Every structure is written in C-alpha cells, then in structure tokens.
Short mmCIF file of C-alpha atoms in Angstrom, two decimals:
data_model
loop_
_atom_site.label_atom_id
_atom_site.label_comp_id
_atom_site.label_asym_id
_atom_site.label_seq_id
_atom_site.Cartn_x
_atom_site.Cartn_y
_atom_site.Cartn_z
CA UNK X 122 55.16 174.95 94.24
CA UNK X 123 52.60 174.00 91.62
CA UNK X 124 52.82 170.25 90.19
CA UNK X 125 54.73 170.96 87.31
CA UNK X 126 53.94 168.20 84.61
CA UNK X 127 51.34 166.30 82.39
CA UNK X 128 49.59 164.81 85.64
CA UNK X 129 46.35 165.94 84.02
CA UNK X 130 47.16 165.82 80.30
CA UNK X 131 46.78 161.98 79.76
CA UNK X 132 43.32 161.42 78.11
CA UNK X 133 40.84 158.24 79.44
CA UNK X 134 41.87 156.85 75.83
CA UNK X 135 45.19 157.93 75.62
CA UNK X 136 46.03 157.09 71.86
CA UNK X 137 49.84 158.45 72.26
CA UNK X 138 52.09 157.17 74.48
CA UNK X 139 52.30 153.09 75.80
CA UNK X 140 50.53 151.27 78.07
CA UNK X 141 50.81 147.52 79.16
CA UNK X 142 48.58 146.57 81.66
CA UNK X 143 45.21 144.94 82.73
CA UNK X 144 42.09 146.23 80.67
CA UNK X 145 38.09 145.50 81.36
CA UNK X 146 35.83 144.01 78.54
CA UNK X 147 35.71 147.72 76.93
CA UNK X 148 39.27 147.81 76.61
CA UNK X 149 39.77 150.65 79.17
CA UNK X 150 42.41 150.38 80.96
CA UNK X 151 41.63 148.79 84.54
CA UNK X 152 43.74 147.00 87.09
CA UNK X 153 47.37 147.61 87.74
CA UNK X 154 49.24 148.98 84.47
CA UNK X 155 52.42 150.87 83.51
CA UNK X 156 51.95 154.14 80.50
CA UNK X 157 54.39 156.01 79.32
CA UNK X 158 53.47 159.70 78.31
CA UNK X 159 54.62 161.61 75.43
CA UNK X 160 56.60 163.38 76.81
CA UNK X 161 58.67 160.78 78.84
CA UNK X 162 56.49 160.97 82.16
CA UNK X 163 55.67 157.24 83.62
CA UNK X 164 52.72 156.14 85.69
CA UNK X 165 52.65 152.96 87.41
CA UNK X 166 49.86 151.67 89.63
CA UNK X 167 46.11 151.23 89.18
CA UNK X 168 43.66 152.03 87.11
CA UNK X 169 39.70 151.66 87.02
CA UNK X 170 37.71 152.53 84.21
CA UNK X 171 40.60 153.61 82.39
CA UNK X 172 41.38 156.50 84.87
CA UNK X 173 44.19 156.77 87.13
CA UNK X 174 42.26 155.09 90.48
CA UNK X 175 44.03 153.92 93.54
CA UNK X 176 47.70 153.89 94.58
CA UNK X 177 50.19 154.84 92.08
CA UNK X 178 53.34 156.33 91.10
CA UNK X 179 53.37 159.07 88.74
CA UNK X 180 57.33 159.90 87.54
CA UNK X 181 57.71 163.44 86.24
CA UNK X 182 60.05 164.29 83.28
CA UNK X 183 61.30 167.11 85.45
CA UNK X 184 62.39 164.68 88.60
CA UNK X 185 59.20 165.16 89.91
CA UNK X 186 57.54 162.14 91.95
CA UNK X 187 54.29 161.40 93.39
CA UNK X 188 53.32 158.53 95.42
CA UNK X 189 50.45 157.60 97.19
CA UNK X 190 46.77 157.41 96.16
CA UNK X 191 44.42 158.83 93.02
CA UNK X 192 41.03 159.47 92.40
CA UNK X 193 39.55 159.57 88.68
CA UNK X 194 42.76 160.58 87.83
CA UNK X 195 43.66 163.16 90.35
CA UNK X 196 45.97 163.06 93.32
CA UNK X 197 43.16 162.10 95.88
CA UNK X 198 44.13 160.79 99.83
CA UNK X 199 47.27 159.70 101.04
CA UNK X 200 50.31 160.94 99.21
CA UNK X 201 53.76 161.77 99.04
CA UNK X 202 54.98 164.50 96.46
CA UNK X 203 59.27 164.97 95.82
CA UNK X 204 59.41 168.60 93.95
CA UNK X 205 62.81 168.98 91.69
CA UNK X 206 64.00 171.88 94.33
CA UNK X 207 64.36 169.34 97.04
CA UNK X 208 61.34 169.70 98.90
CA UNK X 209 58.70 167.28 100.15
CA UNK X 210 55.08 167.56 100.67
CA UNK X 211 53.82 164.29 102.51
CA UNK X 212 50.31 163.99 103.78
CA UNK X 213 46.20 164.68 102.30
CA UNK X 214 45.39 165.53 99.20
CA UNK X 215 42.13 166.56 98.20
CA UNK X 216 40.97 166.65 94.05
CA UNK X 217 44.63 167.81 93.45
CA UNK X 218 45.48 170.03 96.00
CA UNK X 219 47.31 169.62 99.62
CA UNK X 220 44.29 169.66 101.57
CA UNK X 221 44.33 168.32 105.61
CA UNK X 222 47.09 167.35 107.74
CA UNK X 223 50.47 167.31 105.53
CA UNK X 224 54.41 168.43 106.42
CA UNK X 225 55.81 169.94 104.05
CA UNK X 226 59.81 169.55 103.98
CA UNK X 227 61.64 172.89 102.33
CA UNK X 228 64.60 172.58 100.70
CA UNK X 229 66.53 174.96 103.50
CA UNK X 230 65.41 172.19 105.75
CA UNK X 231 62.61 174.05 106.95
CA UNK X 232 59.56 172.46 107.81
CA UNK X 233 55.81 173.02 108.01
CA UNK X 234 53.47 170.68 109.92
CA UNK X 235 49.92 171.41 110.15
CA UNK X 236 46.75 171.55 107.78
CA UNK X 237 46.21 172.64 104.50
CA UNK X 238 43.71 174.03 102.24
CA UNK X 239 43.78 174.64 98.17
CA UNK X 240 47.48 173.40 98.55
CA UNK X 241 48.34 176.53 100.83
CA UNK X 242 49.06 176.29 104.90
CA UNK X 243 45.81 177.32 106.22
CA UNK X 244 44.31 175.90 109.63
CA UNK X 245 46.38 175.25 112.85
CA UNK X 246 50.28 174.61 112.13
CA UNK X 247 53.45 174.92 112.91
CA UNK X 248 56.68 176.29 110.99
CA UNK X 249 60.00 175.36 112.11
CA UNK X 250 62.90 177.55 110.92
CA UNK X 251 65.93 175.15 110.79
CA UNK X 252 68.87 177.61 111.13
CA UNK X 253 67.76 179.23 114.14
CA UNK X 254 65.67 176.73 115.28
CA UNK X 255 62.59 179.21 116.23
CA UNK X 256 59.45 178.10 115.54
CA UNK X 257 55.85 179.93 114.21
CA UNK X 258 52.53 178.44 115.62
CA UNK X 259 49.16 179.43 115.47
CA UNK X 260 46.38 180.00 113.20
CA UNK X 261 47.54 180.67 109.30
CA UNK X 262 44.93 181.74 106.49
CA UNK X 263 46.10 180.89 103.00
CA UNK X 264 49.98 180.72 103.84
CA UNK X 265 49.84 182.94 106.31
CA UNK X 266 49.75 183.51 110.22
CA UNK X 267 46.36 185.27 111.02
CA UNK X 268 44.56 185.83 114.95
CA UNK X 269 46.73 184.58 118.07
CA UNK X 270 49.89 182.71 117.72
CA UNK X 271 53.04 182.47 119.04
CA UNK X 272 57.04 183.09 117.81
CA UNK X 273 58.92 180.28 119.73
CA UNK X 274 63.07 181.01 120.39
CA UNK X 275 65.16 179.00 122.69
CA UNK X 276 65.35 181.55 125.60
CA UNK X 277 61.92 183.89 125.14
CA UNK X 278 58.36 183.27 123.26
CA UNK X 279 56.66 186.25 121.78
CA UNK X 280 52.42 185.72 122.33
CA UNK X 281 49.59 188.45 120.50
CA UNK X 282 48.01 188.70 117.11
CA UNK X 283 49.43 188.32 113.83
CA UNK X 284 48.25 189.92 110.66
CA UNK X 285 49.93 188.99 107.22
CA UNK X 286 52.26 186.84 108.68
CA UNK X 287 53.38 189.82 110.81
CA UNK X 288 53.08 190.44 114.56
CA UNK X 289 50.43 193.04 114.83
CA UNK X 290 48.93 195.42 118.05
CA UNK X 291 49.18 194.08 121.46
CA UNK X 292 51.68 191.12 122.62
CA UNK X 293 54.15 190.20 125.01
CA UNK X 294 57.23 188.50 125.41
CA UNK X 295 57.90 186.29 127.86
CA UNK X 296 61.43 184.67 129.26
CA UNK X 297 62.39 181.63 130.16
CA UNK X 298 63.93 183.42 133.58
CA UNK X 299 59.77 184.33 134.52
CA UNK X 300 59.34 187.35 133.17
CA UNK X 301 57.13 188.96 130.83
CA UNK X 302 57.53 192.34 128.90
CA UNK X 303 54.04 194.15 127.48
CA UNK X 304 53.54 195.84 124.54
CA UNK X 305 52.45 196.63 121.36
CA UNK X 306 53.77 196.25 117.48
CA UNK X 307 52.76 199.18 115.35
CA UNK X 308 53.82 199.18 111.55
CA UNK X 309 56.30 202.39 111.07
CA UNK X 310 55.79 204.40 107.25
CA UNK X 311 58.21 203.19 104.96
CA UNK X 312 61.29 204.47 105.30
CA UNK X 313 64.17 205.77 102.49
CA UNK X 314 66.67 202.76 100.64
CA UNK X 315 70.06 203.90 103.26
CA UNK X 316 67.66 203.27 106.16
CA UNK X 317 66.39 200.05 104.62
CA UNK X 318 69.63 198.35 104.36
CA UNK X 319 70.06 198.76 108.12
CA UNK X 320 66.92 197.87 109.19
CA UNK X 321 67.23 194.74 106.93
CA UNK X 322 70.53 193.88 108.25
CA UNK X 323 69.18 194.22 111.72
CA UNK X 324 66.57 191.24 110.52
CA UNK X 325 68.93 188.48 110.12
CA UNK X 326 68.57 187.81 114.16
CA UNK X 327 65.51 186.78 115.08
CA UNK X 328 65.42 188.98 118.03
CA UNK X 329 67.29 192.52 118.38
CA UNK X 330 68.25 193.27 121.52
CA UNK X 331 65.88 196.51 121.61
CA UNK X 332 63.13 194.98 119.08
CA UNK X 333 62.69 198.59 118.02
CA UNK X 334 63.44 199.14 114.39
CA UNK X 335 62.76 195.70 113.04
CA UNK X 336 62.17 195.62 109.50
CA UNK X 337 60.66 192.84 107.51
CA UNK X 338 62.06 191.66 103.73
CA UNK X 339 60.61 189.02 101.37
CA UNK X 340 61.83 186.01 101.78
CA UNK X 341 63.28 183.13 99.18
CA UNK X 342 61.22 180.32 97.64
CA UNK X 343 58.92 179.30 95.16
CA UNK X 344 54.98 180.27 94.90
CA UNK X 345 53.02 179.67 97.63
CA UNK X 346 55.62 177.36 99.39
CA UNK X 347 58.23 180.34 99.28
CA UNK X 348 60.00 179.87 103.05
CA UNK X 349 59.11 182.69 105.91
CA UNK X 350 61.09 185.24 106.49
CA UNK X 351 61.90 186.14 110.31
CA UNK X 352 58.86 187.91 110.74
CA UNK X 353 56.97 187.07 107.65
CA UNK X 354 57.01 189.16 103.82
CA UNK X 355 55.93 192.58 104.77
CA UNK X 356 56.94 195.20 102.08
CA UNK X 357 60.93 195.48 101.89
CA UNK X 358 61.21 198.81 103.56
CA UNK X 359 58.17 198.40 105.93
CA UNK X 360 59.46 198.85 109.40
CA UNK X 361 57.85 197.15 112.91
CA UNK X 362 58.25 198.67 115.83
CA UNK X 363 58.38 197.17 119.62
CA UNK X 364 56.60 199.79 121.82
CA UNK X 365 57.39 198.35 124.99
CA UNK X 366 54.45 199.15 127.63
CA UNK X 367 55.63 197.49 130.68
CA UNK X 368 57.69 194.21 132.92
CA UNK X 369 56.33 192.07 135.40
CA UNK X 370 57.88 188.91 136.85
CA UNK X 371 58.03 186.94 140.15
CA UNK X 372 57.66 189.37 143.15
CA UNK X 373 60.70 189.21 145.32
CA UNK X 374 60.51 188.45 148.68
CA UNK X 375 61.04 191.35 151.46
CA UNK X 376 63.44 190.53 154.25
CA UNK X 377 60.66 190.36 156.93
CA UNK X 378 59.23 187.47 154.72
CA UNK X 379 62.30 185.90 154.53
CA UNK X 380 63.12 185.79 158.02
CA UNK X 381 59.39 185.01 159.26
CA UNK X 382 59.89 181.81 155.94
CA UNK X 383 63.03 180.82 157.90
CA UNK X 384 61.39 180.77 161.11
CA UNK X 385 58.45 178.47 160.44
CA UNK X 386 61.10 176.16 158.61
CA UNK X 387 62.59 176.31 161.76
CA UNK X 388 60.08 175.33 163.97
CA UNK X 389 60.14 178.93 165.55
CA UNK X 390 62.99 178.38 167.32
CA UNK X 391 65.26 181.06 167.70
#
C-alpha cells in the first residue's frame, strides 16, 4: 500500500497551514514543533533547517500514522507505519520506501518478516499465512518468491524452485513420518471457466491429497502488499501440476537384521 497523504506536499516555508514550534535565526523552522497541514494532517516532532529531520509523528487525514524517524523530510531509518486497512509495516525505511529488515502485519493477520527493497518484499523472508498456519520462505524478488525456497505445513514441507511466486520444475516433499516424495511442477495450458471453478475450489487447501490439478487464483489485497494466495497469483485459470517421480524413506530392517540386532543386545546369548 502506497502512503496515501500530503507526507511530501508541505513546502520548507510552508505559508498555509500552522506551526508552533522552535525556529533558527532565519526563521526556519528547527527544533521540536507541531504544523498542521491544509488539509487537516498533523506533524509533531523535529525539525532542522525547516525540514522534517529526526523522530516524528506524522498523523494522516485518512487514519494514517507514521512514527519513527525522518530525513530532509522523508521517512528515513527506524519507523513504524499504521495503514487505514489495518495493517502495519514496522522496521527500515530508506528515502521513503520500506527498505531492510521490516514485518509487515496484514490485515488478515498475515505476516511478512524479512527484507525489503523500493517498499516491496525482496531479499530473504518469510510469509506466514495465519489461517492455515503454513508458512513461505526463501528468496523473493520484488514481492515475489524467486530461486530455492520452501512451503512449510504442519505435517509435510515442500523444497525446489519457485518462479513468480509459484513452485516451478523439480522439488520434493518431504513428511514429518521420514519420507520424501520426488518430482516435478509443470504449468498445465489454461483450461475452460467449468474446469476453473473446480480447480479453484480445489485451492482453498493448501495441499490436495493428489497435488495434481492445483490451480492458482489472485489473491485479495492492496498494491504491492496484496496477501499471497496458496501458491502465489498465477493467472486465474492457470493450472500446476504435481508429476510425482518417485518415494524414498527409512529402509526397513530385514528379519535376519533384526534377529542378528537382538542378539548383540543380548550379549549373544541364546
């Protein structure tokens, strides 16, 4: 979500609007001040050379908040940002734009914890989807997963490549009871609306008991913060599908084994 306000409208001299605060000998504003916009936004905090310089709170006509720390007038180091829909970016800022380590809070009670760049997840991070409690990490590129990550679920973790937020060639999926199943993802052509439906309804679980057939929808949200869907925003009717390649798990012991295991235990005694 883009910082919807006049964050960047209020001039060095500011001749609308109030101010009452500290000034230096040229009458800038510099120190700790209050000014009311305009248009009924409020900044409180510091000022130096009649800029918007060190920490501050900036009150947005639309709900809006920021908190933390500015830079000739920009949102510049540590900061806290409370959009009207709910959600909550807190961490680096850079000139403006979530940039370094932040979490951003969405307002389904997702979450996203890792780096940023140009305000988008991009670097190492992980997404954690509240409802079912799975979680994305890996590598993202500009707000999405890119190159080797992992899908996290309370019982299995699927581990290959991701490509537009989408699993993508080789992977595998591996159980919680030690074993692993190979494969690969390939993206299916798009299939008609009556299919569609199906496929999407066969999305809402976050793994299908085949994994064959899995079709991705866009997801809800707002601009580049818009929440991930199960497996990322492919087309609506673009279909994955699991092509499963082969299982391998703990090697069972023969009974020979087992009876020569239970006569060492044993001392050899018979």
């Amino acid at each position: 979500m883009s910082d919807i306000g006049s964050d960047e409208f209020e001039e060095e001299h500011n001749k609308h609007g109030e101010y009452e605060g500290d000034r230096n000998e040229a009458g800038e504003r510099h120190g700790v001040g209050k000014a009311v916009l305009p248009n009924g936004d409020v900044y409180q905090g510091e000022y130096q050379n009649g800029k918007r310089h060190g920490q501050g709170t900036y009150h947005f006509k639309n709900r809006a908040k920021y908190v933390g720390d500015y830079s000739h007038n920009m949102k510049h180091g540590q900061g806290t940002f409370y959009y009207p829909d709910g959600s909550k970016y807190e961490g680096m800022w850079v000139e403006g734009s979530r940039q370094g380590h932040g979490i951003y809070s969405y307002p389904n009670n997702d979450t996203y914890d890792g780096e940023w760049l140009g305000s988008m997840r991009h670097g190492q991070g992980v997404y954690h989807h509240h409802q079912t409690g799975s979680k994305q990490k890996g590598a993202w590129v500009n707000g999405k997963m890119e190159s080797a990550g992992e899908y996290i679920h309370s019982n299995h973790i699927y581990k290959g490549n991701f490509v537009n937020n989408n699993p993508n060639g080789p992977g595998k999926y591996v159980f919680d009871i030690g074993c692993e199943q190979h494969g690969e993802y390939q993206a299916e052509e798009p299939v008609d609306a009556e299919q569609n439906a199906e496929h999407v309804k066969a999305q809402k679980s976050p793994y299908p008991g085949s994994r064959e057939g899995y079709t991705l929808g866009p997801s809800g949200g707002a601009d580049e913060d818009r929440v991930e869907g199960e497996w990322g925003e492919l087309a609506p009717a673009t279909v994955l599908k699991w092509i499963p390649k082969c299982i391998t798990g703990p090697t069972p012991q023969t009974p020979n084994e087992e009876t020569s295991s239970e006569l060492q235990s044993s001392g050899g005694e018979s």
